[in-house]
Short mmCIF file of N, CA and C in Angstrom, two decimals:
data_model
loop_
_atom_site.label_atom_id
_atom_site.label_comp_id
_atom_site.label_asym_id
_atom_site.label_seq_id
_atom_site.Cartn_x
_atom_site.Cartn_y
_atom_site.Cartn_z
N UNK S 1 0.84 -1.19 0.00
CA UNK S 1 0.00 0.00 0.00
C UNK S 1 0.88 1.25 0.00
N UNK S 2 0.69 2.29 -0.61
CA UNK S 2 1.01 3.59 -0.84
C UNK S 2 0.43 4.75 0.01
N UNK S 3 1.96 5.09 1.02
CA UNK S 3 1.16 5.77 1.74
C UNK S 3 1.35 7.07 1.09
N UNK S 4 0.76 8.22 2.17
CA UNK S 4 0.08 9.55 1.73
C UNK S 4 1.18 10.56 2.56
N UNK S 5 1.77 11.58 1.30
CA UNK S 5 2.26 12.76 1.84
C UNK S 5 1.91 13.54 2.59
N UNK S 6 2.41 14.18 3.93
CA UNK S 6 2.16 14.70 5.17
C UNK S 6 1.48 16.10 4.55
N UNK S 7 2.35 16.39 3.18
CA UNK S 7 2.45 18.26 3.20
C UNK S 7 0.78 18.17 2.16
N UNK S 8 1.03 17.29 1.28
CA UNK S 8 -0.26 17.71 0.23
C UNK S 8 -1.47 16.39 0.27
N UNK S 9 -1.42 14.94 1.04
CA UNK S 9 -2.18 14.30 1.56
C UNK S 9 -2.60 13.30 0.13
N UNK S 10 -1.51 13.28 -0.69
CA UNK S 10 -1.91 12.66 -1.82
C UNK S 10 -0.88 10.95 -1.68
N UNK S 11 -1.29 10.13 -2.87
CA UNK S 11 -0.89 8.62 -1.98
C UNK S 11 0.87 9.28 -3.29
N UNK S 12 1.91 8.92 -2.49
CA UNK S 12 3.46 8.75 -2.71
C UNK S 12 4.08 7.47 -3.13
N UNK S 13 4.51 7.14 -4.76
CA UNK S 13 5.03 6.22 -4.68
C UNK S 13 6.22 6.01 -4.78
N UNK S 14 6.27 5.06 -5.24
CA UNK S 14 7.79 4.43 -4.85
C UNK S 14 9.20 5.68 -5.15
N UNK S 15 8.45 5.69 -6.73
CA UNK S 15 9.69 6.20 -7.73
C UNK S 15 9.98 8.00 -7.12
N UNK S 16 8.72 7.81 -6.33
CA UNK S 16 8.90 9.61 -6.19
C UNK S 16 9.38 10.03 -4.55
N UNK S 17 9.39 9.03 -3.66
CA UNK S 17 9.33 8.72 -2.63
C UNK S 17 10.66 9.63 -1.58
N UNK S 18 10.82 10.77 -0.66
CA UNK S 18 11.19 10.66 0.09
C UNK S 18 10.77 10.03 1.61
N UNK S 19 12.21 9.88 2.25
CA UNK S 19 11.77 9.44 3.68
C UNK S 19 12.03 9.48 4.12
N UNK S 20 12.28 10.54 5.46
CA UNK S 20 12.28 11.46 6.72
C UNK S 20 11.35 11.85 7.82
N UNK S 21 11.44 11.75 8.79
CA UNK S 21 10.64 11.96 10.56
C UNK S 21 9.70 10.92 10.75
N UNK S 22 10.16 9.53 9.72
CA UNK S 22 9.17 8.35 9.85
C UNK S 22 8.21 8.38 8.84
N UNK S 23 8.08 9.81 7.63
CA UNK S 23 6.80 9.77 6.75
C UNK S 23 7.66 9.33 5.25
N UNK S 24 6.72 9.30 4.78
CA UNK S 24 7.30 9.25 2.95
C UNK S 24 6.68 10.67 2.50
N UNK S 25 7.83 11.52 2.16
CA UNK S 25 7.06 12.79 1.26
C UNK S 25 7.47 12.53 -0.24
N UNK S 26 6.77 13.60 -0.51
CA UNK S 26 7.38 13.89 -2.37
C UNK S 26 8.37 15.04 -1.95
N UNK S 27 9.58 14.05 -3.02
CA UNK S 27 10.40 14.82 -2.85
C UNK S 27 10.53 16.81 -2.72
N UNK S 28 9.44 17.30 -3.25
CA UNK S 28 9.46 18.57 -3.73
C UNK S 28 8.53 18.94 -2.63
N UNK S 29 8.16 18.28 -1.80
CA UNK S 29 7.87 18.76 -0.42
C UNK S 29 8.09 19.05 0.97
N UNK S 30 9.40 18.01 0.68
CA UNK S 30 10.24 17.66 1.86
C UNK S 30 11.15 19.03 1.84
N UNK S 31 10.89 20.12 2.72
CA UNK S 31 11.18 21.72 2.95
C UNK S 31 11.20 22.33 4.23
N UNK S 32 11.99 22.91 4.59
CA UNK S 32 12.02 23.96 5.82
C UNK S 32 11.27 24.59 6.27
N UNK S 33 9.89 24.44 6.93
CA UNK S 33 8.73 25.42 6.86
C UNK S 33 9.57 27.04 7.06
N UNK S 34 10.94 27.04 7.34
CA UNK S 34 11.23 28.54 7.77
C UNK S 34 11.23 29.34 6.85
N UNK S 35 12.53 28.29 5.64
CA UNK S 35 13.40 29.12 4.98
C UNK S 35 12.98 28.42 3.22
N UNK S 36 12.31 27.62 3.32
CA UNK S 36 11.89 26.45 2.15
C UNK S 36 13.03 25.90 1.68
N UNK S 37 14.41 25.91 2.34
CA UNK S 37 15.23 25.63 1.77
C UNK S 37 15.04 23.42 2.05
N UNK S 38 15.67 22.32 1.24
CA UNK S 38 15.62 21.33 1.11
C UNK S 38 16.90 21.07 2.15
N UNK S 39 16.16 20.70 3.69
CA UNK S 39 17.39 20.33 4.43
C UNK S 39 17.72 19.17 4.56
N UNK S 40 19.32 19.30 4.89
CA UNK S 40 20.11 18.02 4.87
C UNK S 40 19.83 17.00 5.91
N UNK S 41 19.69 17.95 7.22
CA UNK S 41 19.31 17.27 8.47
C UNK S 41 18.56 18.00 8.69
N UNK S 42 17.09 16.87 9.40
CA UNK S 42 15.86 17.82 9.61
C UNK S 42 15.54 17.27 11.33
N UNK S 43 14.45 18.62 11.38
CA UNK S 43 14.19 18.27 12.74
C UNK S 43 12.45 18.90 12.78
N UNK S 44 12.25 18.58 13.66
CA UNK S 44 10.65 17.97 13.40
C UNK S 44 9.87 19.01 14.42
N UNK S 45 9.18 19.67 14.40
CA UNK S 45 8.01 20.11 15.30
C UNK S 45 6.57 20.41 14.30
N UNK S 46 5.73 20.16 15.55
CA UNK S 46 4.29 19.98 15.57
C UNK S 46 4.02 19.36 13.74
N UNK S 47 5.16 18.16 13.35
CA UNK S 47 4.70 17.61 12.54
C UNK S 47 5.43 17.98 10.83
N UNK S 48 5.83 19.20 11.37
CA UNK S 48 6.63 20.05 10.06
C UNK S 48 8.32 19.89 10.21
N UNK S 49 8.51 19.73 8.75
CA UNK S 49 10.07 19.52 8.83
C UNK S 49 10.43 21.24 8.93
N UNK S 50 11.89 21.10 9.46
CA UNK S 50 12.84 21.85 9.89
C UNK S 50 13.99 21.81 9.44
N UNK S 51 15.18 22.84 9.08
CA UNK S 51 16.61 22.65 8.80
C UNK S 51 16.79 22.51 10.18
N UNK S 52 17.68 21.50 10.56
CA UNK S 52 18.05 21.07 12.33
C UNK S 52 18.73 22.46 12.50
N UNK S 53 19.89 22.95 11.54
CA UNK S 53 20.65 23.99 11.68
C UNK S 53 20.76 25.41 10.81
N UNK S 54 20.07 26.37 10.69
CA UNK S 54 19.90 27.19 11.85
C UNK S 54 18.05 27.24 12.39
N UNK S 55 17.75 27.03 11.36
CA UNK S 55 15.95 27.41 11.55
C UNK S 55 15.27 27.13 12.74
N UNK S 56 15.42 25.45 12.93
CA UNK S 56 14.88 24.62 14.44
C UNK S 56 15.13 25.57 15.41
N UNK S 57 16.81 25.55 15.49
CA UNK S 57 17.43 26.46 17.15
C UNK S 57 16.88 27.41 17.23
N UNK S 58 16.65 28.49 15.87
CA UNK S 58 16.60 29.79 15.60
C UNK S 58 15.05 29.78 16.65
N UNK S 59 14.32 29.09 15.96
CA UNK S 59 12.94 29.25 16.17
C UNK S 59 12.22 28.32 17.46
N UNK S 60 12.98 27.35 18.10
CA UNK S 60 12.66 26.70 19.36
C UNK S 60 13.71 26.36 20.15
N UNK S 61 14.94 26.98 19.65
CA UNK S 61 15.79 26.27 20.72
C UNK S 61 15.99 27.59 22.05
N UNK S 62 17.00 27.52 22.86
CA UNK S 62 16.70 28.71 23.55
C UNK S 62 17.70 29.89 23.54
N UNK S 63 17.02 30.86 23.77
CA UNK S 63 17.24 32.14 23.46
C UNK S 63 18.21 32.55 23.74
N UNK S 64 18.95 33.88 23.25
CA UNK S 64 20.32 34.55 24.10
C UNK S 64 21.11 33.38 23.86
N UNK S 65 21.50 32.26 23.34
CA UNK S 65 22.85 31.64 23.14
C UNK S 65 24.03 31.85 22.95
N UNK S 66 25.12 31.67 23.24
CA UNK S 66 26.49 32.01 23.51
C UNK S 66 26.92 31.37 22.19
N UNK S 67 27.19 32.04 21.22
CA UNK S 67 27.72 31.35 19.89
C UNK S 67 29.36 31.54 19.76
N UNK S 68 29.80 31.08 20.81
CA UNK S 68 31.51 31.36 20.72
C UNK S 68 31.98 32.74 21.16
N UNK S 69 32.95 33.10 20.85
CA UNK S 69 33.44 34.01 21.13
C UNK S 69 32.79 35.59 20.69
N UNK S 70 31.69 35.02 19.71
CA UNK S 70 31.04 36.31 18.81
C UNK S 70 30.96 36.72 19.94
N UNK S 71 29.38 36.57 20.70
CA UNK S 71 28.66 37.16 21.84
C UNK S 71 27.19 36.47 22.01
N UNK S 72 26.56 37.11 22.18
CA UNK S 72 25.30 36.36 22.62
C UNK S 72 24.06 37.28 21.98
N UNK S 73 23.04 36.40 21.26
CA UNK S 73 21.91 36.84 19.83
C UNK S 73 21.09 36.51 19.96
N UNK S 74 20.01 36.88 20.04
CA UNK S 74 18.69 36.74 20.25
C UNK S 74 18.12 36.95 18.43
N UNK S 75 17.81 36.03 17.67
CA UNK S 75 17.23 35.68 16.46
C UNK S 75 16.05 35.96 16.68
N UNK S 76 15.27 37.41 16.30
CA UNK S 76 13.69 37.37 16.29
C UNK S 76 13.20 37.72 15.09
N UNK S 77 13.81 37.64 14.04
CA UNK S 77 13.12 37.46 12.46
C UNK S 77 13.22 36.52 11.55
N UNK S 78 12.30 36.49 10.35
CA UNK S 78 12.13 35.13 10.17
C UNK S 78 13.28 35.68 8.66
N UNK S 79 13.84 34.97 7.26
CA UNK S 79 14.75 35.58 6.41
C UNK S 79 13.94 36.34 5.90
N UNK S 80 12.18 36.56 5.62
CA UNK S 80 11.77 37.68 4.65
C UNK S 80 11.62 39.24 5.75
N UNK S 81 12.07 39.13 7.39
CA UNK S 81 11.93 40.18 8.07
C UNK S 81 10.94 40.47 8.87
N UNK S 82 10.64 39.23 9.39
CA UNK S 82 9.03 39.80 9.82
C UNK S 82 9.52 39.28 11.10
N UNK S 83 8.65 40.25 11.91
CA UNK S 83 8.76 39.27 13.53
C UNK S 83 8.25 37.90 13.81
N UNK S 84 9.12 37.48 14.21
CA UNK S 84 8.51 36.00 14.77
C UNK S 84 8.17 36.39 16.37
N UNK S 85 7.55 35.50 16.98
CA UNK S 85 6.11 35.42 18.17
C UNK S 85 7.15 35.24 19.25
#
């Protein structure tokens, strides 16, 4: 049986088949809800893929982080500029 893409709910087969966070997507769905970019390593909330690095942290990991010697950044926009919540 052919299962069904998370993003557009249509049945995925073989030939077109990605498979990541346990689902099968189409390939041309499998995207960053942040940045739409096609990540290498993904990470998962409320069901939506993620780039693990920077988008996930950016957007759930925690705040004010010490990124080396730079200093410490608080990320509150999303790349088109808008506030995030």
């Amino acid at each position: 049986m052919a299962s069904k893409c998370p993003k557009c709910d249509k049945t995925v087969y073989f030939a077109e088949k990605v498979s990541s966070l346990g689902k099968d997507w189409h390939k041309f769905y499998l995207k960053c809800e942040r940045c739409n970019k096609t990540p290498g390593g993904h990470a998962e909330h409320d069901g939506q893929p993620y780039c693990h690095k920077p988008c996930y942290g950016i957007l759930f990991g925690p705040k004010g982080v010490n990124t080396g010697a730079v200093g410490s950044y608080i990320y509150d926009k999303d790349p088109e500029g808008t506030v995030q919540p």
